[in-house]
Amino acid sequence: MKKGNFTVVGQSLPKIDAWAKVVGETRYTDDLLMSRMAHGKLLRSPHPHALIKRIDTARARALPGVYAVITGHDLPRVKFGILPVSQDEEALCVEKVRMVGDAVAAVAAVDEETAERATLLIEVEYEPLRPLMSIEDSLAHPEVRIHEYGDGPNVHKAVALQFGDVEAALASADLVREDVFFFEGNTHLPMEQHSAVAQWGADGKLTLWSSTQTPHYVHRLLSKILQVPQAHVRVVAAPVGGGFGGKLDPFAHEIAACKLSQLTGRPVKITLTREEVFYVHRGRHPVLMWIKTGFTKDGAITGMHFRSWLDGGAYGSYGVASTFYTGALQTVTYKIPVYKFEGARVFTNKPPCGPKRGHGTPQPRFAMECQIDKAAEQLGLDPADMRRRNLAEPFVKTANHLTVTTIGLGECIDRVVEASGWREKRGNLPPGKGIGIACSSYLTGAGTAIYWNDMPHTGVVVRADRSGLVAVLCGATDIGQGSDSILAYLVAEVLGIEPKDIRVHPADTDLTPVDLGSYSSRVTLMAGNAVIQAAERLRAKIFEAVARKLEVTADRLVAEDRRVFVDGDSDRGVSFAQAVVLAESLFGVLAFPGSYAPPKRAGKYKGGGVGPSPCYSYSACVVEVDVDRETGEVKPTEVWIAHDVGRALNPLLVEGQVEGSIYMGLGEALMEEQVFRKGVHKIPSMLEYKSPTTLETPEIHTILVESDDPEGPFGAKEAGQGPLLPVIPAVANAVCDAVGVRIDETPITPEKVIKALEARRQGQPARVGPERLPVFRFPEARVVESAFGEPAERIAERPFAS
Amino acid sequence: MKTLLSLRVNGEERDVFAAAHKTLLEVLREDLNLTGTKHGCELGECGTCTVLVDGEPVLSCLALPVECQGREIKTVEGMALGGQLHPLQQAFAELGAAQCGYCTPGILLTAEALLVENPTPTRDEVKHALAGNLCRCTGYTKILDAVELAALRIKGARA
């Protein structure tokens, strides 16, 4: 790195694993073949809610080619879950199933076909219970209990938080709007089906290769579930063929593969079918929302009261966090001086919901940004101007005690307004065509770990030796977003070498320091800061050794072009490889750690741990649509997005993340839905679960805005999730501009558009959306003073920084 | 019931003794260890398992190897000749068209078939050719860009 200038950062370079991927060399979990390997299959419940009276595996065991058959009785009777507060899952259910797709038995056999045939020979006697299929259903039948724990009958979690006097703020407003929205559930649909290979060795030690985004959490939980010391468990994260949040929990197939391997003395592979992936789910929660906001005449928000009801499905998963997230980030985009949030997650007999790209925040963002448009219309304000005038302030705290650092949202709005021709188009497009805008913000890494501890959230070791190679060992997982490449670029930048000179090792709990996982858009910032720290420690030793050789002081040296030399006198220096030899000769083995934990800035109230982040990304999005008034079909024709990424460490990869987010957002806005009939998935296939193809994906214009955040590695913020958020409300707002109807629920299907147009023709409100709310009493709100406008420190103090 | 299959894969003659009902996808991955071909649904819905048979894109999860005997089967492993990447592979790597990379082999082969048939496709023609290949990472933009770049380079190399 030249002083003050970047050489690698900011370049549009190929990913370090791109070459392996284009020749088919990358080995995903299902590509792993081992000698003597057995193939496993799970038997899953056909009932949404039932007691298990009897399981008889005798006939399956007798089938030639079957090595082992297990039920929940063969596993330690320990319930588990990703969050310490929701330990409610079993790998193989013993007494009760709570959804179609709950696993009850598992088989290992000579091949997949034999294993599958064996599962059909397992006899299970069920006693069906009344299934609860919706929030209303679950609340109306407290006598039927899906779980015995929670904040009420079938209520997993109920929360209520209040920051300041919201009633007074609403009373002082010129306009108070109350609106109701519904966001339908949808799923990640990664192209790779989950897969795991387990090998329980003769030495009593277990190795699991898995397509997981969180090898560390799987490592911890396998130890608990299988009752073996963590030190005897090794989890290796194979390259992941798409995650989007769907590979963040420990799963039945991983646990069953381990146990089957122990019993058979063979490696065991279990790969899910596409249908199973739909049931494993953990995707976007269906959320019903009520939002009441006060506005002044010029569009400023005086206060907001937000309620959400989440249809959680059969298990906890990340649901407590999801619930808080539906109320956490409303406050970081616009000035909201006082704020109240009430949320409840309800159990139903459907596959559990969890984190999907944007985790819990796309739903409230849809509600809020649609409501702002409705208010703008009522107040006679331009929706873009109204948003622009009321932006949150940088380096202050929000009402709910979140510390915001840089905000590039103003520039984002200006850039998309300009690029899209908003001023000329808004209200002036021909009938059936419309344009809409929305904004958003997202975390750059969760500020707290999912289990309480004082250790780093991420660790790396950077190692160099006489070969000139630099190796990076980090427990983070590259799920396609390119996080391994980012680590290589950062090390290359600090050491003045090329990314090709660096090898980044995949997560392996035996070898790589702990990283919490690829979720909450945390890897670039957290592992990035840690790897810079480690590389700088290595560079300091290299400079010290070279300085001694050249008889200069170390502060005069620079590393660039694979050389270490005296600044301004490039002939006076050595090659990088020679520099490493000098340092290794002087100091011995060169391996340096880097650690990162976010600044401790959680609000001092219960629930204050969800929402804090080192910094927040910002996006503004304009969508233009063409609505067919005969068929109701909505076709997005062009999308403009500006994303404040802090600094684009590799613009090509950032654009890729933004484009992928837009695409996924359009799918959620217009077609994707995870829906059930009597507990059975209506459309568990890639044909019927509609997702956009090349033909449904419009031209996307991506603008990157750089705000150089002091918390980020060389100023970088996240890019992988935030850009999805504004897309969905921008589509809804564009549809309204095009045909004058409000579709207040996703997906915005042709049927709904037609229904709204028909309602208008009949003189009824031109809207399709939820008509009623559940009968539900939230707990008494915990009242905390609003922290709105309190100044934040410019650079936060963080653990392990020195 | 097993049967002896004589297949020509990536220019090599391969004899396989496999169950007659196994799909081409299964034989490629499990019997020939050509794991570059991926599976996304095994129902012919996502395009992930696309290979070329006599130059035509075929969903290997729906094809029976018996029917492919005597024909030229090409998988992603056969695209780079003598260590030289196909221009499509080069462009996909350079432009970030492969994120998780799982759909990439199927898309590369579908695009190769397109460029053989139509060396100068419009963006719309590329979109239509790839409409049967789902990708959940990229939003397709960089994939379309990469196919266009490869087409230009192939044309340039021929000129």
PDB file of N, CA and C in Angstrom, chain A residues 344-392:
ATOM      1  N   ALA A 344     -44.896  -9.650  18.158  1.00  0.00           N
ATOM      2  CA  ALA A 344     -45.158 -10.985  18.693  1.00  0.00           C
ATOM      3  C   ALA A 344     -44.907 -12.019  17.616  1.00  0.00           C
ATOM      4  N   ARG A 345     -44.265 -13.102  18.020  1.00  0.00           N
ATOM      5  CA  ARG A 345     -44.042 -14.224  17.097  1.00  0.00           C
ATOM      6  C   ARG A 345     -44.867 -15.408  17.585  1.00  0.00           C
ATOM      7  N   VAL A 346     -45.655 -15.949  16.686  1.00  0.00           N
ATOM      8  CA  VAL A 346     -46.611 -16.991  17.043  1.00  0.00           C
ATOM      9  C   VAL A 346     -46.197 -18.303  16.389  1.00  0.00           C
ATOM     10  N   PHE A 347     -46.296 -19.396  17.154  1.00  0.00           N
ATOM     11  CA  PHE A 347     -46.002 -20.725  16.604  1.00  0.00           C
ATOM     12  C   PHE A 347     -47.179 -21.215  15.761  1.00  0.00           C
ATOM     13  N   THR A 348     -46.872 -21.827  14.629  1.00  0.00           N
ATOM     14  CA  THR A 348     -47.877 -22.491  13.805  1.00  0.00           C
ATOM     15  C   THR A 348     -47.283 -23.812  13.328  1.00  0.00           C
ATOM     16  N   ASN A 349     -48.107 -24.722  12.829  1.00  0.00           N
ATOM     17  CA  ASN A 349     -47.600 -26.040  12.422  1.00  0.00           C
ATOM     18  C   ASN A 349     -47.109 -26.028  10.976  1.00  0.00           C
ATOM     19  N   LYS A 350     -46.144 -25.166  10.745  1.00  0.00           N
ATOM     20  CA  LYS A 350     -45.547 -25.050   9.404  1.00  0.00           C
ATOM     21  C   LYS A 350     -44.030 -24.999   9.571  1.00  0.00           C
ATOM     22  N   PRO A 351     -43.279 -25.188   8.481  1.00  0.00           N
ATOM     23  CA  PRO A 351     -41.824 -25.115   8.611  1.00  0.00           C
ATOM     24  C   PRO A 351     -41.399 -23.784   9.252  1.00  0.00           C
ATOM     25  N   PRO A 352     -40.401 -23.858  10.125  1.00  0.00           N
ATOM     26  CA  PRO A 352     -40.006 -22.654  10.856  1.00  0.00           C
ATOM     27  C   PRO A 352     -39.403 -21.578   9.951  1.00  0.00           C
ATOM     28  N   CYS A 353     -39.749 -20.354  10.266  1.00  0.00           N
ATOM     29  CA  CYS A 353     -39.139 -19.218   9.578  1.00  0.00           C
ATOM     30  C   CYS A 353     -37.904 -18.793  10.346  1.00  0.00           C
ATOM     31  N   GLY A 354     -37.069 -18.021   9.696  1.00  0.00           N
ATOM     32  CA  GLY A 354     -35.828 -17.587  10.333  1.00  0.00           C
ATOM     33  C   GLY A 354     -35.246 -16.427   9.580  1.00  0.00           C
ATOM     34  N   PRO A 355     -33.937 -16.444   9.371  1.00  0.00           N
ATOM     35  CA  PRO A 355     -33.315 -15.316   8.712  1.00  0.00           C
ATOM     36  C   PRO A 355     -33.204 -15.520   7.204  1.00  0.00           C
ATOM     37  N   LYS A 356     -33.721 -14.606   6.450  1.00  0.00           N
ATOM     38  CA  LYS A 356     -33.419 -14.556   5.021  1.00  0.00           C
ATOM     39  C   LYS A 356     -32.935 -13.135   4.728  1.00  0.00           C
ATOM     40  N   ARG A 357     -31.971 -13.025   3.857  1.00  0.00           N
ATOM     41  CA  ARG A 357     -31.433 -11.739   3.386  1.00  0.00           C
ATOM     42  C   ARG A 357     -32.254 -10.537   3.875  1.00  0.00           C
ATOM     43  N   GLY A 358     -31.717  -9.797   4.821  1.00  0.00           N
ATOM     44  CA  GLY A 358     -32.431  -8.651   5.382  1.00  0.00           C
ATOM     45  C   GLY A 358     -33.103  -8.943   6.707  1.00  0.00           C
ATOM     46  N   HIS A 359     -33.040 -10.192   7.121  1.00  0.00           N
ATOM     47  CA  HIS A 359     -33.565 -10.719   8.384  1.00  0.00           C
ATOM     48  C   HIS A 359     -34.519  -9.824   9.185  1.00  0.00           C
ATOM     49  N   GLY A 360     -35.797 -10.018   8.966  1.00  0.00           N
ATOM     50  CA  GLY A 360     -36.793  -9.316   9.773  1.00  0.00           C
ATOM     51  C   GLY A 360     -37.003  -7.860   9.408  1.00  0.00           C
ATOM     52  N   THR A 361     -36.181  -7.319   8.527  1.00  0.00           N
ATOM     53  CA  THR A 361     -36.317  -5.888   8.220  1.00  0.00           C
ATOM     54  C   THR A 361     -36.981  -5.555   6.876  1.00  0.00           C
ATOM     55  N   PRO A 362     -37.018  -6.463   5.885  1.00  0.00           N
ATOM     56  CA  PRO A 362     -37.723  -6.100   4.644  1.00  0.00           C
ATOM     57  C   PRO A 362     -39.225  -5.888   4.864  1.00  0.00           C
ATOM     58  N   GLN A 363     -39.797  -6.644   5.823  1.00  0.00           N
ATOM     59  CA  GLN A 363     -41.238  -6.529   6.053  1.00  0.00           C
ATOM     60  C   GLN A 363     -41.597  -5.138   6.586  1.00  0.00           C
ATOM     61  N   PRO A 364     -41.001  -4.683   7.701  1.00  0.00           N
ATOM     62  CA  PRO A 364     -41.329  -3.334   8.175  1.00  0.00           C
ATOM     63  C   PRO A 364     -40.903  -2.242   7.188  1.00  0.00           C
ATOM     64  N   ARG A 365     -39.856  -2.515   6.437  1.00  0.00           N
ATOM     65  CA  ARG A 365     -39.411  -1.495   5.464  1.00  0.00           C
ATOM     66  C   ARG A 365     -40.476  -1.310   4.390  1.00  0.00           C
ATOM     67  N   PHE A 366     -41.077  -2.420   3.978  1.00  0.00           N
ATOM     68  CA  PHE A 366     -42.180  -2.362   3.005  1.00  0.00           C
ATOM     69  C   PHE A 366     -43.323  -1.512   3.577  1.00  0.00           C
ATOM     70  N   ALA A 367     -43.707  -1.804   4.817  1.00  0.00           N
ATOM     71  CA  ALA A 367     -44.823  -1.073   5.432  1.00  0.00           C
ATOM     72  C   ALA A 367     -44.504   0.416   5.542  1.00  0.00           C
ATOM     73  N   MET A 368     -43.329   0.703   6.051  1.00  0.00           N
ATOM     74  CA  MET A 368     -42.980   2.092   6.341  1.00  0.00           C
ATOM     75  C   MET A 368     -42.833   2.927   5.077  1.00  0.00           C
ATOM     76  N   GLU A 369     -42.169   2.363   4.078  1.00  0.00           N
ATOM     77  CA  GLU A 369     -41.920   3.144   2.862  1.00  0.00           C
ATOM     78  C   GLU A 369     -43.189   3.310   2.028  1.00  0.00           C
ATOM     79  N   CYS A 370     -44.114   2.367   2.126  1.00  0.00           N
ATOM     80  CA  CYS A 370     -45.399   2.544   1.452  1.00  0.00           C
ATOM     81  C   CYS A 370     -46.210   3.614   2.186  1.00  0.00           C
ATOM     82  N   GLN A 371     -46.154   3.571   3.513  1.00  0.00           N
ATOM     83  CA  GLN A 371     -46.916   4.569   4.269  1.00  0.00           C
ATOM     84  C   GLN A 371     -46.378   5.976   4.013  1.00  0.00           C
ATOM     85  N   ILE A 372     -45.077   6.114   3.920  1.00  0.00           N
ATOM     86  CA  ILE A 372     -44.497   7.436   3.646  1.00  0.00           C
ATOM     87  C   ILE A 372     -45.018   7.972   2.306  1.00  0.00           C
ATOM     88  N   ASP A 373     -45.118   7.087   1.317  1.00  0.00           N
ATOM     89  CA  ASP A 373     -45.655   7.524   0.018  1.00  0.00           C
ATOM     90  C   ASP A 373     -47.109   7.972   0.137  1.00  0.00           C
ATOM     91  N   LYS A 374     -47.866   7.230   0.934  1.00  0.00           N
ATOM     92  CA  LYS A 374     -49.276   7.599   1.121  1.00  0.00           C
ATOM     93  C   LYS A 374     -49.373   8.960   1.805  1.00  0.00           C
ATOM     94  N   ALA A 375     -48.490   9.182   2.786  1.00  0.00           N
ATOM     95  CA  ALA A 375     -48.499  10.468   3.491  1.00  0.00           C
ATOM     96  C   ALA A 375     -48.072  11.591   2.541  1.00  0.00           C
ATOM     97  N   ALA A 376     -47.069  11.318   1.708  1.00  0.00           N
ATOM     98  CA  ALA A 376     -46.593  12.336   0.764  1.00  0.00           C
ATOM     99  C   ALA A 376     -47.724  12.760  -0.159  1.00  0.00           C
ATOM    100  N   GLU A 377     -48.480  11.777  -0.608  1.00  0.00           N
ATOM    101  CA  GLU A 377     -49.588  12.077  -1.504  1.00  0.00           C
ATOM    102  C   GLU A 377     -50.615  12.966  -0.797  1.00  0.00           C
ATOM    103  N   GLN A 378     -50.918  12.595   0.458  1.00  0.00           N
ATOM    104  CA  GLN A 378     -51.911  13.357   1.221  1.00  0.00           C
ATOM    105  C   GLN A 378     -51.432  14.775   1.512  1.00  0.00           C
ATOM    106  N   LEU A 379     -50.115  14.918   1.737  1.00  0.00           N
ATOM    107  CA  LEU A 379     -49.563  16.231   2.074  1.00  0.00           C
ATOM    108  C   LEU A 379     -49.189  17.039   0.831  1.00  0.00           C
ATOM    109  N   GLY A 380     -49.344  16.421  -0.335  1.00  0.00           N
ATOM    110  CA  GLY A 380     -49.002  17.102  -1.575  1.00  0.00           C
ATOM    111  C   GLY A 380     -47.504  17.309  -1.744  1.00  0.00           C
ATOM    112  N   LEU A 381     -46.703  16.350  -1.228  1.00  0.00           N
ATOM    113  CA  LEU A 381     -45.237  16.464  -1.324  1.00  0.00           C
ATOM    114  C   LEU A 381     -44.694  15.440  -2.307  1.00  0.00           C
ATOM    115  N   ASP A 382     -43.568  15.770  -2.915  1.00  0.00           N
ATOM    116  CA  ASP A 382     -42.893  14.792  -3.767  1.00  0.00           C
ATOM    117  C   ASP A 382     -42.256  13.729  -2.857  1.00  0.00           C
ATOM    118  N   PRO A 383     -42.511  12.435  -3.130  1.00  0.00           N
ATOM    119  CA  PRO A 383     -42.011  11.387  -2.226  1.00  0.00           C
ATOM    120  C   PRO A 383     -40.486  11.374  -2.075  1.00  0.00           C
ATOM    121  N   ALA A 384     -39.781  11.744  -3.142  1.00  0.00           N
ATOM    122  CA  ALA A 384     -38.316  11.770  -3.042  1.00  0.00           C
ATOM    123  C   ALA A 384     -37.875  12.950  -2.173  1.00  0.00           C
ATOM    124  N   ASP A 385     -38.486  14.118  -2.398  1.00  0.00           N
ATOM    125  CA  ASP A 385     -38.120  15.310  -1.617  1.00  0.00           C
ATOM    126  C   ASP A 385     -38.448  15.130  -0.144  1.00  0.00           C
ATOM    127  N   MET A 386     -39.611  14.526   0.099  1.00  0.00           N
ATOM    128  CA  MET A 386     -40.023  14.333   1.491  1.00  0.00           C
ATOM    129  C   MET A 386     -39.005  13.475   2.234  1.00  0.00           C
ATOM    130  N   ARG A 387     -38.543  12.424   1.595  1.00  0.00           N
ATOM    131  CA  ARG A 387     -37.541  11.552   2.224  1.00  0.00           C
ATOM    132  C   ARG A 387     -36.229  12.318   2.404  1.00  0.00           C
ATOM    133  N   ARG A 388     -35.828  13.034   1.375  1.00  0.00           N
ATOM    134  CA  ARG A 388     -34.547  13.739   1.378  1.00  0.00           C
ATOM    135  C   ARG A 388     -34.464  14.756   2.508  1.00  0.00           C
ATOM    136  N   ARG A 389     -35.602  15.434   2.771  1.00  0.00           N
ATOM    137  CA  ARG A 389     -35.612  16.505   3.771  1.00  0.00           C
ATOM    138  C   ARG A 389     -35.568  15.987   5.201  1.00  0.00           C
ATOM    139  N   ASN A 390     -35.922  14.711   5.380  1.00  0.00           N
ATOM    140  CA  ASN A 390     -36.067  14.217   6.757  1.00  0.00           C
ATOM    141  C   ASN A 390     -35.065  13.134   7.127  1.00  0.00           C
ATOM    142  N   LEU A 391     -33.915  13.171   6.461  1.00  0.00           N
ATOM    143  CA  LEU A 391     -32.901  12.143   6.713  1.00  0.00           C
ATOM    144  C   LEU A 391     -32.387  12.183   8.145  1.00  0.00           C
ATOM    145  N   ALA A 392     -32.069  11.002   8.649  1.00  0.00           N
ATOM    146  CA  ALA A 392     -31.409  10.919   9.958  1.00  0.00           C
ATOM    147  C   ALA A 392     -30.052  11.621   9.878  1.00  0.00           C
TER     148      ALA A 392
END
